Coordinates of C-alpha atoms and ligand atoms in Angstrom, one line a residue:
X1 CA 105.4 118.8 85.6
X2 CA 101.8 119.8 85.9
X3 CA 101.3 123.2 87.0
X4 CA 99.9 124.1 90.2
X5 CA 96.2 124.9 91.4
X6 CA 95.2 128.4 90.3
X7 CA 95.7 127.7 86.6
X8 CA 92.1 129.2 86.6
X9 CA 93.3 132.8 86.0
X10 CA 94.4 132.6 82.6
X11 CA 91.5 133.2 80.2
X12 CA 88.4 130.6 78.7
X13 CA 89.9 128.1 76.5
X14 CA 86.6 127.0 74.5
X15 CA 87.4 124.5 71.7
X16 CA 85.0 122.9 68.6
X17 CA 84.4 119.4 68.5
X18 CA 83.2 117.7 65.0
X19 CA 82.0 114.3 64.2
X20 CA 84.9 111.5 64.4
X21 CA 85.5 108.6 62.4
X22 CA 85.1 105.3 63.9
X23 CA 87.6 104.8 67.0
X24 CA 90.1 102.7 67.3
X25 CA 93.0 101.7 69.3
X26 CA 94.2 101.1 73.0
X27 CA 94.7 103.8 75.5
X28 CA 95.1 104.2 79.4
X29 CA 92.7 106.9 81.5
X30 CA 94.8 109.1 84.3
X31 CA 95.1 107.3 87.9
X32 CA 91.9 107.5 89.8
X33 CA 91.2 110.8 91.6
X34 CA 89.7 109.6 94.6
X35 CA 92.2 107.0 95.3
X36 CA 95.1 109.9 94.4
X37 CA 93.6 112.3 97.3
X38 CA 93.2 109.6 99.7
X39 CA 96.8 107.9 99.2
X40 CA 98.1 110.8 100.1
X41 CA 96.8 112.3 102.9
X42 CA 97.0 109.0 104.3
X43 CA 101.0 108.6 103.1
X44 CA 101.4 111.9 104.8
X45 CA 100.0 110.3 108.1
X46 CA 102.3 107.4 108.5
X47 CA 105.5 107.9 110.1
X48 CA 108.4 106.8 107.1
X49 CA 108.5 106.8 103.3
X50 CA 105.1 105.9 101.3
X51 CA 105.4 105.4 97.3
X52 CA 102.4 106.1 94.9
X53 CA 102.9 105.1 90.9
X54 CA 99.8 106.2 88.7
X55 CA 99.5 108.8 91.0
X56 CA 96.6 111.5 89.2
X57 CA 98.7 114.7 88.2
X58 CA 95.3 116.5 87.9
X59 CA 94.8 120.0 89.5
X60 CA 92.7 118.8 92.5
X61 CA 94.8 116.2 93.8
X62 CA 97.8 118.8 93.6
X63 CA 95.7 121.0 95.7
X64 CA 95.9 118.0 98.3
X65 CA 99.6 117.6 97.8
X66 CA 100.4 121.3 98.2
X67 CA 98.2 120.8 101.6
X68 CA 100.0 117.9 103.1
X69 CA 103.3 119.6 102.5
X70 CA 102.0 123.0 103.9
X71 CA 101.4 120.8 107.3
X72 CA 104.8 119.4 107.0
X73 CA 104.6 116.1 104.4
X74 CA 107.7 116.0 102.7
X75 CA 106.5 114.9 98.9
X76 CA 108.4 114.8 96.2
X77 CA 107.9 113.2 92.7
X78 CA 110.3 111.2 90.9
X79 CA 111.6 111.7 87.4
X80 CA 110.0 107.9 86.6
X81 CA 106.5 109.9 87.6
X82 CA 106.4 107.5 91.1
X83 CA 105.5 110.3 94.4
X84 CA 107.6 109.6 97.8
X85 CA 105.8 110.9 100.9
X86 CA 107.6 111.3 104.3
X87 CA 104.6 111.5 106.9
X88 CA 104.4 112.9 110.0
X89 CA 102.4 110.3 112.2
X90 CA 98.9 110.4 113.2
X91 CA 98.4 113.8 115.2
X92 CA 101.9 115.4 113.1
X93 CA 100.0 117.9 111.0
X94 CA 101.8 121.6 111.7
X95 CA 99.7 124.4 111.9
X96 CA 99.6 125.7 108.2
X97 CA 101.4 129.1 107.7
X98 CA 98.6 130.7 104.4
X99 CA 95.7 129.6 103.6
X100 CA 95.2 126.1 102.2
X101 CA 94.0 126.6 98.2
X102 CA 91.4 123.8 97.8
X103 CA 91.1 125.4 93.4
X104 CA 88.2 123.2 92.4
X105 CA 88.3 120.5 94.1
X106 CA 85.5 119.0 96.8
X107 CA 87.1 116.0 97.7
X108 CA 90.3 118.1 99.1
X109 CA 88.3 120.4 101.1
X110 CA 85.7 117.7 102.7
X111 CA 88.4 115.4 103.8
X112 CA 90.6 117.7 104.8
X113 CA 88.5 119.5 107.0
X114 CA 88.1 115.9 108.6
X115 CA 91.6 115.4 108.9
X116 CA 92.2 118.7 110.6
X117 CA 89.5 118.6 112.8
X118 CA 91.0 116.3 115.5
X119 CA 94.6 118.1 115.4
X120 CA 95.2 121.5 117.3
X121 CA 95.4 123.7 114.6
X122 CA 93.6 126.4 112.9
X123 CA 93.2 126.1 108.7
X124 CA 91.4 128.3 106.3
X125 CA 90.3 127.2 103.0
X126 CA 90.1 128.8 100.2
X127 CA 89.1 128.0 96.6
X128 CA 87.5 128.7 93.0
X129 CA 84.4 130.2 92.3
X130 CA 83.0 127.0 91.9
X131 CA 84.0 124.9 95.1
X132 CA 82.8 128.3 97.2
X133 CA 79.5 127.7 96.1
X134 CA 79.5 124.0 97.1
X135 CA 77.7 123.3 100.9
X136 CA 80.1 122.6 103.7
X137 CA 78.1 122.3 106.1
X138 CA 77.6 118.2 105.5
X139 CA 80.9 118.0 106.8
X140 CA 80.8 121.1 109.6
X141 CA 77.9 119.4 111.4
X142 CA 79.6 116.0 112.6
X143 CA 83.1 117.8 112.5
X144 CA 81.3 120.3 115.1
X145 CA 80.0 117.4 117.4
X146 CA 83.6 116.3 117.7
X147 CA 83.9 119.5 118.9
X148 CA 85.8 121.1 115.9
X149 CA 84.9 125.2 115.3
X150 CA 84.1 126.8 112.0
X151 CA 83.3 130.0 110.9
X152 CA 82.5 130.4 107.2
X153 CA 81.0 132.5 104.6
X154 CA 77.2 132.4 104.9
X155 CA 75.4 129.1 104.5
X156 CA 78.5 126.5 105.5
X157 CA 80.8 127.8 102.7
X158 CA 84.1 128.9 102.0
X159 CA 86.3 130.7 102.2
X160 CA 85.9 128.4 106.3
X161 CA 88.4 128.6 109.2
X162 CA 88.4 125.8 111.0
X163 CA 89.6 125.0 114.7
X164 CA 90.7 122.0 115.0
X165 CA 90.2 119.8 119.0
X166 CA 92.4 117.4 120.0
X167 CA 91.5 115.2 121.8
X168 CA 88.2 115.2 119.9
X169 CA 85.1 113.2 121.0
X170 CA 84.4 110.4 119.0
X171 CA 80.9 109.7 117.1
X172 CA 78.7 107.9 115.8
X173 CA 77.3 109.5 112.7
X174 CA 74.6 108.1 110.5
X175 CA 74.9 109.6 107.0
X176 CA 72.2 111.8 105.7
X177 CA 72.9 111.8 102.9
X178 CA 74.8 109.2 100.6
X179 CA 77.9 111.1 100.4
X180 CA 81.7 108.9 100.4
X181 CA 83.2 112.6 101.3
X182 CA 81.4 113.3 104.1
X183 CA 81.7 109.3 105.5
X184 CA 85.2 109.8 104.8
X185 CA 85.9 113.4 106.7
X186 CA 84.0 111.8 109.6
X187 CA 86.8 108.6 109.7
X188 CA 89.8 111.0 109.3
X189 CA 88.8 112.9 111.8
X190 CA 88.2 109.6 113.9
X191 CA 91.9 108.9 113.1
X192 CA 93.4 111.0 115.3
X193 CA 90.6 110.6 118.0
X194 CA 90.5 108.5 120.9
X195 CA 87.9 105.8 121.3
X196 CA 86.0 104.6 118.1
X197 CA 84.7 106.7 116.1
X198 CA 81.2 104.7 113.5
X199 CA 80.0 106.0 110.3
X200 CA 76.2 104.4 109.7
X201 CA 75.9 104.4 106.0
X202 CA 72.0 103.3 104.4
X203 CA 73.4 103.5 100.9
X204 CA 76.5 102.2 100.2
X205 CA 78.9 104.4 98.4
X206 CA 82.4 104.2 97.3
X207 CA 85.0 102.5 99.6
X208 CA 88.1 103.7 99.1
X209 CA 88.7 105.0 102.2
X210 CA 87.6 101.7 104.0
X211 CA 90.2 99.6 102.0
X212 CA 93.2 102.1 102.0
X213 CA 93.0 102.4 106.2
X214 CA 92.8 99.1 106.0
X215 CA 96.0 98.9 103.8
X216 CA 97.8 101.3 105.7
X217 CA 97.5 99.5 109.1
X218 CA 93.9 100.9 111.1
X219 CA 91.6 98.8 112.7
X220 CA 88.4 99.5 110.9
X221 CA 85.5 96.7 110.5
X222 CA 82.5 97.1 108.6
X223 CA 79.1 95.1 109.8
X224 CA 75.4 95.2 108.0
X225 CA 73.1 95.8 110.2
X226 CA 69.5 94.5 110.4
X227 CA 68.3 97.5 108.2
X228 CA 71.0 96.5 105.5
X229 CA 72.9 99.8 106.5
X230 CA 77.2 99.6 106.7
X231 CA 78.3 99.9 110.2
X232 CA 82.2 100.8 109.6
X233 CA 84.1 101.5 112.9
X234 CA 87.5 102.8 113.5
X235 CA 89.7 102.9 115.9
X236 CA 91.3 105.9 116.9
X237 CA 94.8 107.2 117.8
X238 CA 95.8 105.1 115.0
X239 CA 99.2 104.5 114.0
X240 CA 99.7 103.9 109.5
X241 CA 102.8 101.9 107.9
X242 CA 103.9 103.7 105.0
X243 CA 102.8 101.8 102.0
X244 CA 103.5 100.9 98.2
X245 CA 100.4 102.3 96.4
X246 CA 99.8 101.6 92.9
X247 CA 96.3 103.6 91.5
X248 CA 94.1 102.1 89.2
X249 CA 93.0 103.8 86.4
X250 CA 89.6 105.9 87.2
X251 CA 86.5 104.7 86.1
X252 CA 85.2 108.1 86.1
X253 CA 87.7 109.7 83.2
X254 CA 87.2 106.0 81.8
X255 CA 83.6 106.6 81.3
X256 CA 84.4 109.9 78.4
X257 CA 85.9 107.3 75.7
X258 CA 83.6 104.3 76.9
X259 CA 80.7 106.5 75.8
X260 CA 82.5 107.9 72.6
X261 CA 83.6 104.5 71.8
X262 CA 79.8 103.2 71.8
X263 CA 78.4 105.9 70.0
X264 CA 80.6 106.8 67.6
X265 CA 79.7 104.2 64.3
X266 CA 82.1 101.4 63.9
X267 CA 84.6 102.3 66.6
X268 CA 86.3 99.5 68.7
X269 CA 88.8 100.7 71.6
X270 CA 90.4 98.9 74.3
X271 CA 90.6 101.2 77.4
X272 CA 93.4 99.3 79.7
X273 CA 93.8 99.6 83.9
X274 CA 90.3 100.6 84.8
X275 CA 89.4 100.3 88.1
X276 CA 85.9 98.4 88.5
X277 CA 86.0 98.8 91.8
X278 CA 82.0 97.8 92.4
X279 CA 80.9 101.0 94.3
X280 CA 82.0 103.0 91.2
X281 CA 81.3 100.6 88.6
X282 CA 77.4 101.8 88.2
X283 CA 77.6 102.9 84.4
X284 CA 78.8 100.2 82.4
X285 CA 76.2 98.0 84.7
X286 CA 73.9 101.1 82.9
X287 CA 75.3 101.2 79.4
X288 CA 75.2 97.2 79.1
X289 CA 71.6 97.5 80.4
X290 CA 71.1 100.1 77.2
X291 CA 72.7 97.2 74.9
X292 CA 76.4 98.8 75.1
X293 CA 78.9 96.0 74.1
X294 CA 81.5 96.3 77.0
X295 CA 83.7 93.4 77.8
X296 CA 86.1 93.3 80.5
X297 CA 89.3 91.3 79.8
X298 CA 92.4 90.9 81.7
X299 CA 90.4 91.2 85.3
X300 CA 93.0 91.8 88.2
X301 CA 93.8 92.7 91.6
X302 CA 95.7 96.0 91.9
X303 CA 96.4 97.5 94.9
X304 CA 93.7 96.3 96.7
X305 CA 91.1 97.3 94.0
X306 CA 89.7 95.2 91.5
X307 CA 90.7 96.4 87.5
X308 CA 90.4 95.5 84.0
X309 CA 90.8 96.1 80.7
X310 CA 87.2 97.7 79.1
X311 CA 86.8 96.4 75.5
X312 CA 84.1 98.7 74.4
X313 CA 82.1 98.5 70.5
X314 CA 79.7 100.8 68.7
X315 CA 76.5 99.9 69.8
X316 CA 73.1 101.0 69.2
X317 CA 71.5 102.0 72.8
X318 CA 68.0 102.3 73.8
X319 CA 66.5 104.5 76.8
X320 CA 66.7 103.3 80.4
X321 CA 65.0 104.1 83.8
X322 CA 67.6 103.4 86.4
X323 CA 66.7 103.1 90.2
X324 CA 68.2 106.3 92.3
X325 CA 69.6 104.0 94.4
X326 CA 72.3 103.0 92.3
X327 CA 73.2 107.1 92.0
X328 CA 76.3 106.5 94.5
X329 CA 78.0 104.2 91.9
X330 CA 77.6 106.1 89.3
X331 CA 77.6 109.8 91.0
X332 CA 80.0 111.7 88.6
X333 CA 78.9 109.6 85.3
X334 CA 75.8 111.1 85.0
X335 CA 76.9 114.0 82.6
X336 CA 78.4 111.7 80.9
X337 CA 75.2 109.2 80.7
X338 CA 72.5 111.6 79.7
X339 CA 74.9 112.5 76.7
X340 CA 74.1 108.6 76.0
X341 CA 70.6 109.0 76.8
X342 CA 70.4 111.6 74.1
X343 CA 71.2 109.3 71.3
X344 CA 70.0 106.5 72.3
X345 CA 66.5 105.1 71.2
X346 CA 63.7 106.3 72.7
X347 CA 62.7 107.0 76.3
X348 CA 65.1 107.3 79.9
X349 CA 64.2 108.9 83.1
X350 CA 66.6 109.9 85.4
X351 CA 65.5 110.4 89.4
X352 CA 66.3 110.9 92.6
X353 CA 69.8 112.7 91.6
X354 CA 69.2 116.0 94.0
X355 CA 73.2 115.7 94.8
X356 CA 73.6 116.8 91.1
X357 CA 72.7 120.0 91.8
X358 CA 75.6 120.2 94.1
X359 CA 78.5 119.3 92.2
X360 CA 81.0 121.3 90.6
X361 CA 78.2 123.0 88.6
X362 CA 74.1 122.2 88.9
X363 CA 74.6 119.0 86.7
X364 CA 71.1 119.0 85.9
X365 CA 70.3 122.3 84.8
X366 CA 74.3 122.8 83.2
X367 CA 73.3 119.0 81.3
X368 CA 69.9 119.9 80.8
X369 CA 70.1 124.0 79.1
X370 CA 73.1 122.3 77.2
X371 CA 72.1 119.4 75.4
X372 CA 69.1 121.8 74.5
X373 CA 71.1 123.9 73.0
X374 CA 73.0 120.9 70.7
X375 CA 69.6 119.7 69.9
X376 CA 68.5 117.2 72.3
X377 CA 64.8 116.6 73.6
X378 CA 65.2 117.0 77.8
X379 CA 62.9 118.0 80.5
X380 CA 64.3 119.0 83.5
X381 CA 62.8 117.9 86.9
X382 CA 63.2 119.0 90.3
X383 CA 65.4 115.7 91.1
X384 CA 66.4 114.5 87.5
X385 CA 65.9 114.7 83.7
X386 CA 63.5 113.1 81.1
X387 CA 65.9 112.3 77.9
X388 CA 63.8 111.4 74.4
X389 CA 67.2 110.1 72.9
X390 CA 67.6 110.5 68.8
X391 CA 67.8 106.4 67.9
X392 CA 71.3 107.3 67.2
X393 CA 70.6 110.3 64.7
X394 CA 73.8 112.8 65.1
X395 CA 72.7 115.8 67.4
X396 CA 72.5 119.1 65.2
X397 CA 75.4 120.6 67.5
X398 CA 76.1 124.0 68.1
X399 CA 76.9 126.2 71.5
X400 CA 78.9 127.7 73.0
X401 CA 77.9 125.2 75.8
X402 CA 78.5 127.1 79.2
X403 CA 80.7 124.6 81.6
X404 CA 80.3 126.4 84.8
X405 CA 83.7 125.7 85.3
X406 CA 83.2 122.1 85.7
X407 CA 85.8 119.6 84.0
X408 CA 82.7 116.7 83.5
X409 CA 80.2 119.3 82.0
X410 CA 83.3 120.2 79.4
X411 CA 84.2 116.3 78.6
X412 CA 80.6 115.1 78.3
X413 CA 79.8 117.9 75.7
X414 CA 83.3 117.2 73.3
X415 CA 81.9 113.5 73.2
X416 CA 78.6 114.6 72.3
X417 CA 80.7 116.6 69.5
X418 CA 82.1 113.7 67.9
X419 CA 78.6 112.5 67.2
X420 CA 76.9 115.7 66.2
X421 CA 76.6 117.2 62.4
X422 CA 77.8 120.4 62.5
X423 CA 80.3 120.2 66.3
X424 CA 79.9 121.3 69.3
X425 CA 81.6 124.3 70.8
X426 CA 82.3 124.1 74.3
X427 CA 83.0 127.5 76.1
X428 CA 85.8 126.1 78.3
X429 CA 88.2 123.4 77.9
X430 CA 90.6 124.4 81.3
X431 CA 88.3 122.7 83.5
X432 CA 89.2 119.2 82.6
X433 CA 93.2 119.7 84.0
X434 CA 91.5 119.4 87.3
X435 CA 90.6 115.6 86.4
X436 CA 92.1 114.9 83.1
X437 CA 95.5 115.6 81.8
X438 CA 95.9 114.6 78.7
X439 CA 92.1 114.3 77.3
X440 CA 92.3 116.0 74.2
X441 CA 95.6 113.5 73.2
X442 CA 93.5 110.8 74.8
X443 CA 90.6 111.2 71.9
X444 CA 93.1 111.8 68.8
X445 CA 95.1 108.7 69.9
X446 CA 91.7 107.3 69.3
X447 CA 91.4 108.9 65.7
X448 CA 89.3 111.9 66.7
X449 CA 90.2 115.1 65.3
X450 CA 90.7 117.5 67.5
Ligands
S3P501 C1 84.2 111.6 96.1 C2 82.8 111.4 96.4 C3 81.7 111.9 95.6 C4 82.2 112.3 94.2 C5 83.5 113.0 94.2 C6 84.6 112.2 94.8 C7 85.2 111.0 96.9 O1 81.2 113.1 96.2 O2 81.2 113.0 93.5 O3 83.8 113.4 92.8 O4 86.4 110.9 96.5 O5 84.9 110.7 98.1 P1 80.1 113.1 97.3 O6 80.7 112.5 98.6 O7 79.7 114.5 97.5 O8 79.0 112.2 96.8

């Protein structure tokens, strides 16, 4: 079994990686992390048994499952890996007896809040030295118009108590700013609400949430209006069927081989079950765009979310300037891009990506001071960075790169060190069990050695 959140007190784990041979092979990425957290808080919602196969064993979507069952979600995990969840009905949560211990992870605090904020309890959370850097206050604003109360640490963070309101009033909320965590808090806290409760959403970002209420029984339309914004309604004092949920490869732990895979000479590697789900599917668009042979084969349906089988080939990539508003499909691929960028030829600018600054590090600055240090050209701007890529010249290497505690920072820097001369050290490998189990096997079933 994976271990519990909290893993962060043992000490820095930093680990060299050195130029690879050509990969090769065929090998699966963990279940998707977004889809994990949302199927089961929702499981834990609907009154009778819910099953989740694929589920991601990753230390943030733990954090959620320790949460549900502190509330009263019976969960338990089979010895064939599939999760059974006994819910407690819409308006069930119990009044949590110790804090709830959000580790590292965003997505379990944000919607969680949500989810709490429309029952009559009171929840602190508490987390890493990371996530209590990370803003709350997107989420305590329309949570505090539903009448929910917070007190937090200075400037919306944690460690928060929250007071939850039931009945809540519902809203309608336009997004400020293109963020599927805080759309999503806003429709689980509209779950237990009477009345409808409408997210407005100008930029459209990933919709998970949307299809898995859907799946799960809620009434919940979504309209463009006449300014092309998503109009998603929901009806409140919902009641969820327990569901079958199978989860899709994610796209997101997908993207570390896809880029190893294309930049690493001669490789060829089939990456199987990858959810391409269109609101997350923004970087192959990007690496095809910068000539990266990516084929999908085998496209299916699964679980209501499209997936496929990513046939990815060396390829020699050239600079890009992608628009800012395709940033939502592609929000967490970033680190993972501008390692790309760096050896690709000649020239990409990347804008408009503020919300990198508010991640589980500053992924501009964290990208930017360490592909400097490896040897790559970058200018950092207030909103993005300037890459002058190599043509496909190995990176010199070197470090230790500082990962801020941040499992994207650490996995975009070991792919940079399979294509650098002399490695790349990178200060702190313990990061990626919030996301990845199993990367480091992942890149030697691949023929890396690492
Ligand atoms: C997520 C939304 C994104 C993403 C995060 C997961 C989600 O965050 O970066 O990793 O599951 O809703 P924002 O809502 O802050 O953009």
């Amino acid at each position: 079994m994976p271990h519990e959140p909290g893993a962060h007190s043992s000490a820095p784990t930093p680990k060299t990686f050195t130029a690879a041979p050509a990969l090769t092979g065929t090998v699966t990425v963990p279940g998707d992390k977004s889809i994990s957290h949302r199927a089961l808080m929702l499981s834990a919602l609907a009154v009778g048994e819910s099953r989740v196969e694929g589920l991601l064993e990753g230390e943030d979507v733990l954090a959620t499952a320790a949460a549900m069952r502190a509330m009263g979600a019976d969960i338990v995990r089979d010895d064939d890996g599939v999760w059974h969840i006994h819910g407690v009905g819409v308006g069930g949560l119990l009044q949590p007896e110790v804090a709830l211990d959000m580790g590292n992870s965003g997505t379990s605090t944000r919607l969680l809040m949500g989810l709490l904020a429309s029952h009559d309890l009171t929840a602190t959370f508490i987390g890493d030295a990371s996530l209590s850097k990370r803003p709350m206050g997107r989420v305590i604003d329309p949570l505090s118009t539903m009448g929910a109360e917070f007190t937090s640490a200075p400037g919306g963070r944690l460690p928060l108590t929250l007071r939850g309101i039931c009945p809540a009033v519902p809203i309608e909320y336009r997004l400020p700013v293109a963020s599927a965590q805080v759309k999503s808090a806003v429709l689980l806290a509209g779950l237990n609400t009477p009345g409808i409760t409408r997210v407005v959403e100008p930029i459209a970002t990933r919709d998970h949430s949307e299809r898995m209420l859907r799946g799960f029984g809620a009434e919940l339309t979504v309209e463009i209006d006449s300014d092309g914004a998503r109009v998603i309604s929901l009806v409140g004092e919902a009641e969820l069927q327990p569901q079958h949920i199978v989860v899709p490869g994610d796209p997101s732990s997908a993207a570390f081989p896809m880029v190893a895979a294309l930049l690493v000479p001669g490789s060829r590697v089939t990456i199987r079950n990858v959810g391409l789900n269109p609101t997350r599917a923004g970087l192959i668009d990007l690496l095809r765009e910068m000539g990266g042979s990516i084929e999908i084969a085998n496209p299916r349906e699964v679980g209501g979310e499209p997936v496929g089988d990513l046939v990815v080939s060396a390829s020699t990539l050239t600079g890009v300037e992608p628009d800012p508003d395709r940033a939502p499909s592609m929000i967490d691929e970033y680190p993972i891009a501008f390692v790309a960028a760096a050896l690709a030829q000649g020239h990409s600018v990347f804008r408009g990506l503020e919300e990198l600054r508010v991640k589980e590090s500053d992924r501009l600055t964290t990208m930017a001071t360490g592909l400097r240090l490896i040897g790559a050209q970058v200018e950092e701007l207030e909103d993005g960075l300037i890459i002058d890529g190599t043509g496909g010249e190995p990176l010199a290497g070197g470090g230790p790169v500082a990962t801020l505690l941040d499992h994207r920072i650490a996995m975009s820097f070991a792919v940079a060190g399979l294509v650098s001369r002399d490695g790349v050290t990178v200060d702190d490998m313990r990061p990626v069990a919030t996301s990845f189990p199993g990367f480091l096997d992942l890149l030697r079933t691949m023929g890396a050695t690492v």
